[in-house]
Short mmCIF file of C-alpha atoms and ligand atoms in Angstrom, two decimals:
data_model
loop_
_atom_site.label_atom_id
_atom_site.label_comp_id
_atom_site.label_asym_id
_atom_site.label_seq_id
_atom_site.Cartn_x
_atom_site.Cartn_y
_atom_site.Cartn_z
CA MET A 1 93.47 86.35 85.69
CA THR A 2 92.09 88.39 88.57
CA LEU A 3 93.90 90.41 91.25
CA SER A 4 95.43 88.16 93.93
CA HIS A 5 93.99 90.11 96.89
CA GLY A 6 90.22 90.49 96.79
CA SER A 7 90.52 93.96 98.32
CA LEU A 8 92.83 96.97 98.15
CA VAL A 9 93.57 98.12 101.71
CA THR A 10 97.25 99.06 101.39
CA ILE A 11 99.45 99.45 98.35
CA ASP A 12 101.20 96.20 99.42
CA ASP A 13 98.05 94.35 98.31
CA LEU A 14 99.06 94.82 94.66
CA SER A 15 102.20 93.45 93.05
CA ASN A 16 104.02 95.57 90.48
CA ALA A 17 102.65 93.38 87.71
CA GLU A 18 99.10 93.85 88.99
CA ILE A 19 99.59 97.62 89.11
CA GLU A 20 100.80 97.51 85.50
CA ALA A 21 97.72 95.45 84.60
CA VAL A 22 95.45 98.11 86.19
CA PHE A 23 97.27 100.76 84.13
CA SER A 24 96.80 98.80 80.88
CA LEU A 25 93.08 98.41 81.51
CA ALA A 26 92.81 102.10 82.47
CA ASP A 27 94.47 103.02 79.14
CA GLU A 28 92.00 100.81 77.32
CA MET A 29 89.00 102.27 79.15
CA ALA A 30 90.17 105.90 78.88
CA GLY A 31 90.25 105.49 75.10
CA GLU A 32 86.52 104.64 75.05
CA ILE A 33 85.28 105.98 78.34
CA ASP A 34 81.63 106.30 77.26
CA LYS A 35 81.48 102.79 75.80
CA GLN A 36 81.92 100.75 79.00
CA LEU A 37 78.30 100.72 80.15
CA ASP A 38 77.98 96.93 80.06
CA VAL A 39 81.11 96.15 82.09
CA CYS A 40 79.59 96.30 85.62
CA LYS A 41 75.90 96.30 84.70
CA GLY A 42 73.80 95.15 87.66
CA LYS A 43 76.60 95.60 90.22
CA ILE A 44 76.26 97.88 93.24
CA MET A 45 79.07 99.93 94.78
CA ALA A 46 78.62 101.23 98.34
CA SER A 47 80.39 104.55 98.71
CA LEU A 48 81.00 105.18 102.43
CA PHE A 49 82.74 108.50 103.06
CA PHE A 50 83.06 109.42 106.73
CA GLU A 51 85.54 112.21 105.98
CA PRO A 52 85.28 115.05 103.43
CA SER A 53 86.20 114.25 99.83
CA THR A 54 85.72 115.79 96.40
CA ARG A 55 88.03 113.87 94.07
CA THR A 56 88.05 110.35 95.50
CA ARG A 57 84.31 110.03 96.13
CA LEU A 58 83.16 111.68 92.93
CA SER A 59 85.69 109.90 90.71
CA PHE A 60 84.74 106.50 92.23
CA GLU A 61 81.06 107.24 91.74
CA ALA A 62 81.66 108.57 88.20
CA ALA A 63 83.73 105.44 87.47
CA MET A 64 80.93 103.11 88.61
CA HIS A 65 78.36 105.04 86.56
CA ARG A 66 80.68 104.91 83.54
CA LEU A 67 80.83 101.11 83.97
CA GLY A 68 77.03 100.85 84.01
CA GLY A 69 76.85 99.93 87.71
CA ASN A 70 74.87 101.50 90.54
CA VAL A 71 75.97 103.46 93.58
CA ILE A 72 74.56 103.60 97.10
CA GLY A 73 76.27 105.60 99.80
CA VAL A 74 76.67 107.84 102.78
CA VAL A 75 78.79 110.92 103.24
CA ASP A 76 78.34 111.53 106.94
CA ALA A 77 78.90 109.20 109.91
CA LYS A 78 76.05 111.00 111.71
CA ALA A 79 73.66 109.73 109.04
CA THR A 80 74.50 106.07 109.77
CA SER A 81 74.03 103.85 112.79
CA LEU A 82 77.73 104.34 113.63
CA ALA A 83 76.40 107.46 115.38
CA LYS A 84 74.31 105.17 117.62
CA GLY A 85 77.40 103.21 118.63
CA GLU A 86 77.30 100.47 115.97
CA SER A 87 80.69 98.90 115.33
CA ILE A 88 82.55 99.06 112.03
CA ALA A 89 82.35 95.25 111.80
CA ASP A 90 78.55 95.18 112.10
CA MET A 91 78.21 98.00 109.57
CA ALA A 92 80.55 96.11 107.21
CA ARG A 93 78.51 92.89 107.45
CA ILE A 94 75.30 94.76 106.66
CA VAL A 95 76.67 96.84 103.79
CA GLY A 96 78.35 93.71 102.39
CA SER A 97 74.92 92.10 102.15
CA TYR A 98 73.56 95.07 100.13
CA ALA A 99 76.46 95.85 97.80
CA ASP A 100 78.96 93.97 95.61
CA ILE A 101 81.91 96.20 96.51
CA ILE A 102 82.60 98.78 99.23
CA VAL A 103 84.68 101.94 98.95
CA ILE A 104 85.38 103.43 102.37
CA ARG A 105 87.07 106.56 103.73
CA HIS A 106 87.25 106.78 107.49
CA PRO A 107 89.30 108.83 110.00
CA TRP A 108 90.35 105.74 111.99
CA GLU A 109 93.56 104.12 110.77
CA GLY A 110 92.92 100.48 109.92
CA ALA A 111 89.14 100.93 109.49
CA ALA A 112 89.29 99.71 105.88
CA ARG A 113 91.12 96.55 107.07
CA VAL A 114 88.25 95.79 109.48
CA VAL A 115 85.65 96.35 106.74
CA ALA A 116 87.61 94.01 104.46
CA ASP A 117 87.75 91.38 107.23
CA TYR A 118 84.01 91.46 107.97
CA SER A 119 82.07 92.50 104.85
CA GLY A 120 82.53 89.41 102.67
CA VAL A 121 82.88 91.59 99.52
CA PRO A 122 85.86 93.40 97.94
CA VAL A 123 86.81 96.57 99.81
CA ILE A 124 88.77 99.57 98.56
CA ASN A 125 90.48 101.87 101.06
CA ALA A 126 89.75 105.45 99.97
CA GLY A 127 91.87 106.82 102.84
CA ASP A 128 92.05 105.66 106.48
CA GLY A 129 93.20 108.51 108.68
CA GLY A 130 96.87 109.29 108.09
CA HIS A 131 97.67 105.67 107.20
CA GLN A 132 97.30 105.03 103.46
CA HIS A 133 95.40 106.09 100.33
CA PRO A 134 96.34 103.38 97.82
CA THR A 135 94.07 104.40 94.92
CA GLN A 136 95.53 107.93 94.99
CA THR A 137 98.91 106.23 94.69
CA LEU A 138 97.75 104.32 91.61
CA LEU A 139 96.82 107.52 89.82
CA ASP A 140 100.02 109.22 91.03
CA LEU A 141 102.15 106.43 89.55
CA TYR A 142 100.00 106.39 86.41
CA THR A 143 100.64 110.13 85.94
CA ILE A 144 104.41 109.68 86.31
CA LYS A 145 104.39 106.68 83.98
CA LYS A 146 102.35 108.54 81.33
CA GLU A 147 104.74 111.47 81.38
CA ARG A 148 108.07 109.73 81.89
CA HIS A 149 107.24 106.23 80.49
CA ALA A 150 109.05 104.51 83.38
CA ILE A 151 109.42 104.94 87.12
CA GLN A 152 112.64 103.06 87.82
CA GLY A 153 115.62 105.35 88.43
CA LEU A 154 113.58 108.58 88.54
CA ASN A 155 114.20 111.13 91.30
CA ILE A 156 110.87 111.92 92.95
CA ALA A 157 110.79 114.68 95.58
CA LEU A 158 108.07 114.49 98.25
CA TRP A 159 107.27 117.92 99.70
CA GLY A 160 105.24 119.12 102.67
CA ASP A 161 103.48 117.02 105.28
CA LEU A 162 105.28 113.69 105.14
CA LYS A 163 104.15 112.82 108.67
CA TYR A 164 100.36 112.79 108.33
CA GLY A 165 99.98 112.68 104.52
CA ARG A 166 98.38 109.31 103.76
CA THR A 167 98.96 109.78 100.02
CA ILE A 168 102.66 110.17 100.84
CA HIS A 169 102.78 106.99 102.91
CA SER A 170 101.38 104.73 100.20
CA LEU A 171 103.34 106.54 97.48
CA ILE A 172 106.66 106.02 99.31
CA PHE A 173 106.26 102.23 99.23
CA ALA A 174 105.02 102.21 95.64
CA LEU A 175 107.97 104.32 94.43
CA ALA A 176 110.36 102.03 96.27
CA LYS A 177 108.68 98.96 94.72
CA PHE A 178 109.18 100.42 91.25
CA GLY A 179 112.81 101.43 91.89
CA ALA A 180 112.52 105.23 92.06
CA ASN A 181 114.79 107.35 94.27
CA ILE A 182 112.90 109.40 96.82
CA LEU A 183 113.98 112.84 98.01
CA PHE A 184 112.27 113.74 101.28
CA CYS A 185 111.49 117.47 101.63
CA PRO A 186 109.32 117.68 104.74
CA SER A 187 107.99 120.84 106.27
CA PRO A 188 109.75 121.38 109.62
CA GLY A 189 108.37 118.90 112.19
CA LEU A 190 106.44 116.92 109.58
CA GLU A 191 109.09 114.32 108.72
CA VAL A 192 108.33 110.75 107.60
CA PRO A 193 107.33 108.63 110.65
CA PRO A 194 110.00 106.17 111.89
CA ASN A 195 107.81 103.10 111.26
CA ILE A 196 107.63 103.99 107.56
CA VAL A 197 111.39 104.58 107.35
CA ARG A 198 111.98 101.22 109.08
CA LYS A 199 109.71 99.35 106.67
CA LEU A 200 111.29 101.10 103.70
CA ILE A 201 114.77 100.02 104.69
CA THR A 202 114.04 96.49 105.93
CA GLU A 203 111.42 95.43 103.40
CA TYR A 204 112.26 97.42 100.29
CA GLY A 205 116.00 97.05 100.60
CA GLY A 206 117.29 100.54 99.89
CA GLU A 207 119.41 103.01 101.81
CA ILE A 208 118.65 106.37 103.36
CA GLU A 209 121.05 109.22 103.78
CA SER A 210 120.00 112.14 105.95
CA LYS A 211 121.25 115.57 105.10
CA GLU A 212 123.06 117.48 107.79
CA GLU A 213 121.31 120.61 108.94
CA THR A 214 122.80 123.38 106.86
CA ALA A 215 122.51 127.10 107.16
CA ASP A 216 120.54 127.39 103.93
CA ARG A 217 118.12 124.52 104.71
CA ASN A 218 115.23 126.87 105.46
CA LYS A 219 116.39 129.84 103.44
CA GLU A 220 113.70 131.31 101.22
CA GLY A 221 113.83 129.85 97.72
CA SER A 222 116.11 126.94 98.77
CA PHE A 223 115.20 123.28 98.26
CA PRO A 224 114.62 121.97 101.81
CA ILE A 225 115.66 118.38 101.25
CA ASP A 226 116.43 116.38 104.40
CA ALA A 227 117.02 112.83 103.22
CA VAL A 228 117.32 110.68 100.13
CA TYR A 229 116.17 107.09 99.77
CA ILE A 230 117.82 105.10 97.00
CA THR A 231 116.17 101.83 96.02
CA PRO A 232 118.16 99.00 94.52
CA SER A 233 116.61 97.80 91.27
CA SER A 234 117.71 94.26 92.03
CA PRO A 235 118.64 92.60 95.33
CA HIS A 236 122.34 92.31 94.53
CA GLN A 237 122.61 95.96 93.56
CA LEU A 238 122.46 97.12 97.14
CA ALA A 239 125.75 95.45 97.93
CA MET A 240 127.38 97.30 95.03
CA MET A 241 125.69 100.57 95.76
CA PRO A 242 128.18 103.30 96.50
CA ASP A 243 127.45 105.78 99.29
CA VAL A 244 124.12 107.44 98.77
CA ASN A 245 124.87 111.04 97.92
CA ILE A 246 122.30 113.78 98.01
CA GLU A 247 124.38 116.24 96.03
CA VAL A 248 124.97 113.71 93.23
CA GLU A 249 121.25 112.89 93.09
CA LEU A 250 120.35 116.56 92.94
CA ARG A 251 122.75 117.19 90.08
CA LYS A 252 120.64 114.75 88.02
CA GLY A 253 117.60 116.93 88.74
CA VAL A 254 114.15 116.16 90.05
CA ASP A 255 111.77 114.27 87.75
CA ALA A 256 108.65 115.01 89.78
CA LEU A 257 107.95 117.29 92.73
CA TYR A 258 105.00 115.88 94.69
CA VAL A 259 103.56 118.58 96.93
CA THR A 260 101.16 117.97 99.83
CA ARG A 261 99.22 120.28 102.13
CA PRO A 262 99.69 120.27 105.91
CA GLN A 263 97.06 117.83 107.20
CA LYS A 264 96.03 120.15 110.03
CA GLU A 265 92.99 118.04 110.86
CA ARG A 266 95.39 115.31 112.03
CA PHE A 267 97.86 117.44 113.99
CA ALA A 268 98.20 116.39 117.60
CA GLU A 269 97.31 118.90 120.30
CA GLY A 270 99.89 121.66 120.48
CA GLU A 271 101.31 120.66 117.09
CA ASP A 272 99.64 123.48 115.15
CA ARG A 273 102.38 125.54 113.61
CA GLU A 274 102.55 128.97 112.09
CA ASP A 275 101.77 128.83 108.37
CA LYS A 276 104.77 131.06 107.67
CA GLU A 277 107.04 128.15 108.68
CA LEU A 278 105.73 126.01 105.83
CA PRO A 279 107.74 126.32 102.62
CA VAL A 280 105.76 127.14 99.47
CA VAL A 281 106.18 125.80 95.96
CA ASP A 282 105.91 128.75 93.59
CA LYS A 283 107.33 130.03 90.33
CA ARG A 284 110.36 131.37 92.13
CA LEU A 285 111.30 128.01 93.66
CA LEU A 286 110.76 126.27 90.32
CA ARG A 287 113.41 128.50 88.73
CA GLY A 288 116.00 126.32 90.52
CA LYS A 289 118.00 124.25 88.02
CA GLU A 290 117.10 121.01 89.81
CA PHE A 291 113.45 121.54 88.78
CA LYS A 292 114.08 122.22 85.09
CA LYS A 293 112.30 119.06 83.94
CA ALA A 294 110.23 118.40 87.11
CA LEU A 295 106.55 117.55 86.84
CA VAL A 296 104.69 119.40 89.59
CA MET A 297 102.16 117.06 91.19
CA HIS A 298 99.73 117.37 94.12
CA PRO A 299 96.97 114.99 95.27
CA LEU A 300 94.82 118.10 96.03
CA PRO A 301 93.12 119.84 97.71
CA ARG A 302 95.77 122.55 98.09
CA VAL A 303 95.76 125.40 100.54
CA ASP A 304 98.83 127.68 100.66
CA GLU A 305 101.70 125.26 99.97
CA LEU A 306 101.31 125.43 96.16
CA ALA A 307 100.97 128.89 94.63
CA TYR A 308 98.34 129.57 91.97
CA ASP A 309 101.08 131.07 89.79
CA VAL A 310 102.27 127.49 89.06
CA ASP A 311 98.95 126.55 87.36
CA ALA A 312 100.01 128.09 84.04
CA ASP A 313 103.49 126.55 84.19
CA PRO A 314 103.95 123.79 81.59
CA ARG A 315 105.39 121.54 84.32
CA SER A 316 102.17 121.51 86.38
CA ARG A 317 100.27 118.20 86.22
CA TYR A 318 97.95 118.18 89.25
CA PHE A 319 94.66 118.73 87.42
CA LYS A 320 95.52 116.06 84.86
CA GLN A 321 96.58 113.79 87.74
CA ALA A 322 93.14 114.18 89.41
CA ALA A 323 91.38 113.51 86.08
CA TYR A 324 93.18 110.17 85.77
CA GLY A 325 91.23 109.13 88.88
CA VAL A 326 88.26 108.07 86.75
CA PRO A 327 89.93 105.59 84.32
CA ILE A 328 92.16 104.21 87.08
CA ARG A 329 89.19 103.61 89.40
CA MET A 330 87.12 102.18 86.53
CA ALA A 331 89.86 99.63 85.86
CA LEU A 332 90.21 98.77 89.55
CA LEU A 333 86.45 98.35 90.11
CA ALA A 334 86.09 96.17 87.01
CA LEU A 335 88.99 93.93 88.11
CA LEU A 336 87.97 93.60 91.76
CA LEU A 337 84.39 92.83 90.71
CA ASP A 338 85.69 90.15 88.30
CA CYS A 339 83.95 91.94 85.45
CA LYS A 340 87.23 92.09 83.53
CA GLU A 341 90.25 89.84 83.45
CA CYS A 342 93.79 91.12 83.33
CA VAL A 343 97.06 89.78 82.08
CA VAL A 344 99.51 89.81 84.98
CA LYS A 345 103.08 89.48 83.77
CA GLU A 346 105.59 87.78 86.00
CA ASP A 347 106.70 90.09 88.77
CA VAL A 348 110.27 91.23 88.39
CA VAL A 349 110.48 93.93 91.04
CA SER A 350 108.26 93.62 94.06
CA ALA A 351 108.47 94.01 97.81
CA LYS A 352 109.71 90.89 99.54
CA GLY A 353 106.74 89.24 101.22
CA TYR A 354 107.97 89.46 104.82
CA ASP A 355 106.51 86.80 107.04
CA TYR A 356 106.89 88.19 110.56
CA PRO A 357 105.73 86.28 113.65
CA VAL A 358 102.44 87.62 114.97
CA TYR A 359 101.67 88.59 118.59
CA ASP A 360 97.96 88.23 119.27
CA ARG A 361 97.76 87.35 122.95
CA GLY A 362 95.15 90.10 123.19
CA TYR A 363 95.77 91.61 126.61
CA ALA A 364 98.11 94.02 128.40
CA VAL A 365 99.56 95.60 125.27
CA LYS A 366 97.52 97.77 122.93
CA CYS A 367 98.33 99.92 119.95
CA PRO A 368 99.58 103.33 121.19
CA ASN A 369 98.14 105.13 118.15
CA PRO A 370 95.04 106.97 119.47
CA VAL A 371 93.40 106.97 116.02
CA CYS A 372 93.94 103.25 115.39
CA VAL A 373 90.65 101.41 114.85
CA SER A 374 91.76 98.72 117.33
CA VAL A 375 91.64 101.10 120.35
CA GLN A 376 88.22 102.69 119.70
CA GLU A 377 85.55 101.97 122.29
CA THR A 378 83.06 100.50 119.81
CA GLU A 379 85.69 98.23 118.29
CA THR A 380 87.51 96.86 121.36
CA LYS A 381 84.45 94.68 122.12
CA TYR A 382 85.38 92.34 119.28
CA LEU A 383 88.79 93.33 117.86
CA LYS A 384 91.76 91.59 119.41
CA PRO A 385 94.94 93.68 119.23
CA GLU A 386 97.32 91.99 116.81
CA PHE A 387 100.91 92.93 116.01
CA LYS A 388 103.70 91.75 113.77
CA ILE A 389 107.01 91.29 115.59
CA VAL A 390 109.20 93.15 113.10
CA ASN A 391 112.40 93.27 115.16
CA ARG A 392 113.85 91.54 118.25
CA ASP A 393 116.62 93.99 119.13
CA PRO A 394 115.11 96.32 120.09
CA LEU A 395 111.83 94.40 120.33
CA THR A 396 109.53 96.24 117.92
CA LEU A 397 105.89 95.57 117.09
CA ARG A 398 103.80 96.78 114.19
CA CYS A 399 100.01 96.97 114.56
CA VAL A 400 98.31 94.93 111.82
CA TYR A 401 95.56 97.55 111.50
CA CYS A 402 97.30 100.94 111.40
CA GLU A 403 100.95 99.71 110.95
CA HIS A 404 102.06 102.00 113.78
CA GLY A 405 105.35 100.74 115.26
CA PHE A 406 106.33 100.73 118.93
CA GLU A 407 108.65 99.12 121.44
CA PRO A 408 106.93 97.50 124.44
CA GLY A 409 108.69 98.05 127.76
CA TYR A 410 108.38 94.65 129.49
CA VAL A 411 108.05 91.01 128.56
CA ALA A 412 107.49 87.59 130.10
CA SER A 413 107.38 84.06 128.79
CA VAL A 414 104.33 81.80 128.96
CA ASP A 415 106.38 78.65 129.44
CA TRP A 416 108.84 79.77 132.15
CA HIS A 417 106.48 80.23 135.05
CA GLU A 418 104.74 76.83 134.62
CA GLY A 419 101.91 77.95 136.85
CA LYS A 420 104.19 78.69 139.82
CA LEU A 421 103.57 82.22 141.01
CA ASP A 422 107.09 82.61 142.45
CA THR A 423 108.57 82.13 138.95
CA LYS A 424 105.99 84.23 137.13
CA LYS A 425 108.45 86.98 136.34
CA TYR A 426 108.61 89.87 133.89
CA HIS A 427 111.78 91.37 132.39
CA SER A 428 112.79 94.54 130.59
CA ALA A 429 112.18 94.06 126.86
CA ASP A 430 115.73 95.20 126.08
CA SER A 431 117.45 92.70 128.41
CA HIS A 432 119.42 89.85 126.83
CA PHE A 433 117.25 87.40 128.79
CA ALA A 434 114.13 88.77 127.08
CA ARG A 435 115.66 88.22 123.65
CA LYS A 436 115.91 84.49 124.36
CA ILE A 437 112.12 84.11 124.59
CA LYS A 438 110.66 82.49 121.48
CA PRO A 439 108.15 84.77 119.65
CA GLY A 440 105.37 82.23 120.22
CA ASN A 441 105.95 82.35 124.02
CA LEU A 442 106.13 86.13 124.44
CA VAL A 443 103.82 87.99 126.78
CA LEU A 444 104.15 91.77 126.41
CA PHE A 445 103.34 94.66 128.71
CA ASP A 446 103.33 98.41 128.13
CA SER A 447 104.22 99.13 131.76
CA GLU A 448 105.32 97.45 134.97
CA SER A 449 101.96 98.18 136.58
CA GLU A 450 100.23 96.15 133.86
CA ALA A 451 102.60 93.24 134.47
CA ARG A 452 101.99 93.42 138.23
CA GLU A 453 98.21 93.64 137.78
CA LEU A 454 98.40 90.36 135.84
CA GLY A 455 100.28 88.70 138.72
CA TYR A 456 103.85 88.97 137.39
CA LYS A 457 106.78 89.96 139.60
CA PRO A 458 109.95 91.81 138.48
CA SER A 459 112.93 89.61 137.66
CA SER A 460 116.51 90.76 138.11
CA TYR A 461 116.39 91.66 134.39
CA VAL A 462 114.14 94.65 135.00
CA LYS A 463 115.23 98.21 134.60
CA HIS A 464 112.54 100.21 136.37
CA ALA A 465 110.83 103.02 134.45
CA SER A 466 112.87 105.73 136.22
CA SER A 467 116.17 104.11 135.18
CA ARG A 468 115.13 103.29 131.58
CA LYS A 469 116.20 105.68 128.87
N1 LIG B 1 93.25 113.48 96.69
C1 LIG B 1 92.14 113.29 97.45
O1 LIG B 1 92.04 112.32 98.17
O2 LIG B 1 91.20 114.27 97.33
P1 LIG B 1 89.81 114.27 98.10
O3 LIG B 1 90.09 114.43 99.56
O4 LIG B 1 89.07 115.46 97.54
O5 LIG B 1 89.11 112.98 97.82
#
């Protein structure tokens, strides 16, 4: 059996059973890492890294060499025709005609999705802006599994930049899929984005409890936890789940502390913060009783958030974690290239495949995320904005490329004006009238001026911008 999705763009592309199958093959390959030279003989991997990387690029390239395949690649956008204004789609078509598989890292969120849509070969997302980094997640889960033998029911604390950390975003969904409890310990101002929290609750079925601000929250040496997510291990368990309780969870201790650096390169203007505000994981913090059995993990690179005095601590696992990148990526390449088959056991715990209506009318409303691939000048010539309608009250859209969520301000219906200009009206998206419009008939606008420019007039169900909250 092969993997059901031909590409790995987000962690949702793999079921739990498929992830387990990747782990089994990685175990097999790690045992005889220098004896796999026939597995991908004659295959070519294109390694396209348009952002800095040490671990991901080199471990992918080492993996392909270990499998007997060949590697072509670029490490600088300026060295490709993207610098001349070529679109991602055109580049993808060309590279797809030279290589059998593409590994891409790009600063635009959703870029890997576009490459997967246009290249005609399997594509692996090696990090797209602050969106996701699914292969890092595979080796993170593999590390936890190796050390703790299971993931379900573990307490995993996520520390640092939970806002821009792409490894965090894919790991959150993977931990939820496997039934772990997640303790959020963000640096101040770098909390998990609302669209990720929404998806976690609505699609993974758990509950979140936020911790009240307490006096000791930012005290030196304290554990700055701000919320806990508890996943149900089966759908019916949620109904029986007692109140989520941070103190009770903490009494059980932390099984793994996953530390991340502040992703300063992604901070918005004016968001740069003093380094002294960022809590540090060091020997002193790890003396806390909640960390007695905690594995200390980090996707690396680190800067100041993880002290060097932890390296010699028997709980540190980050160098081992990075080393697992080679067998994990060997297994993934071999499976996506159909050079190996895997046994995929029936899925027991997996995310529910949500089938949201799609809005793809392609005008007036665009993704508000400035680093989304769909809003870049070179890409708007061919990419039509496309959104999943993930909620009707309040009306909430999720971009199919970067998964950024937002609430459009104004709506109309295609079938209510029937070509008569005097009935071509727009309404506030939060009015009860707007909620009656069928998803397939919706026309969305970011602002009243956009609606007016397209010939719509305000209905009585319009709250003007100045009176909207
Ligand atoms: N963990 C990780 O993605 O490291 P690199 O940026 O060095 O690839």
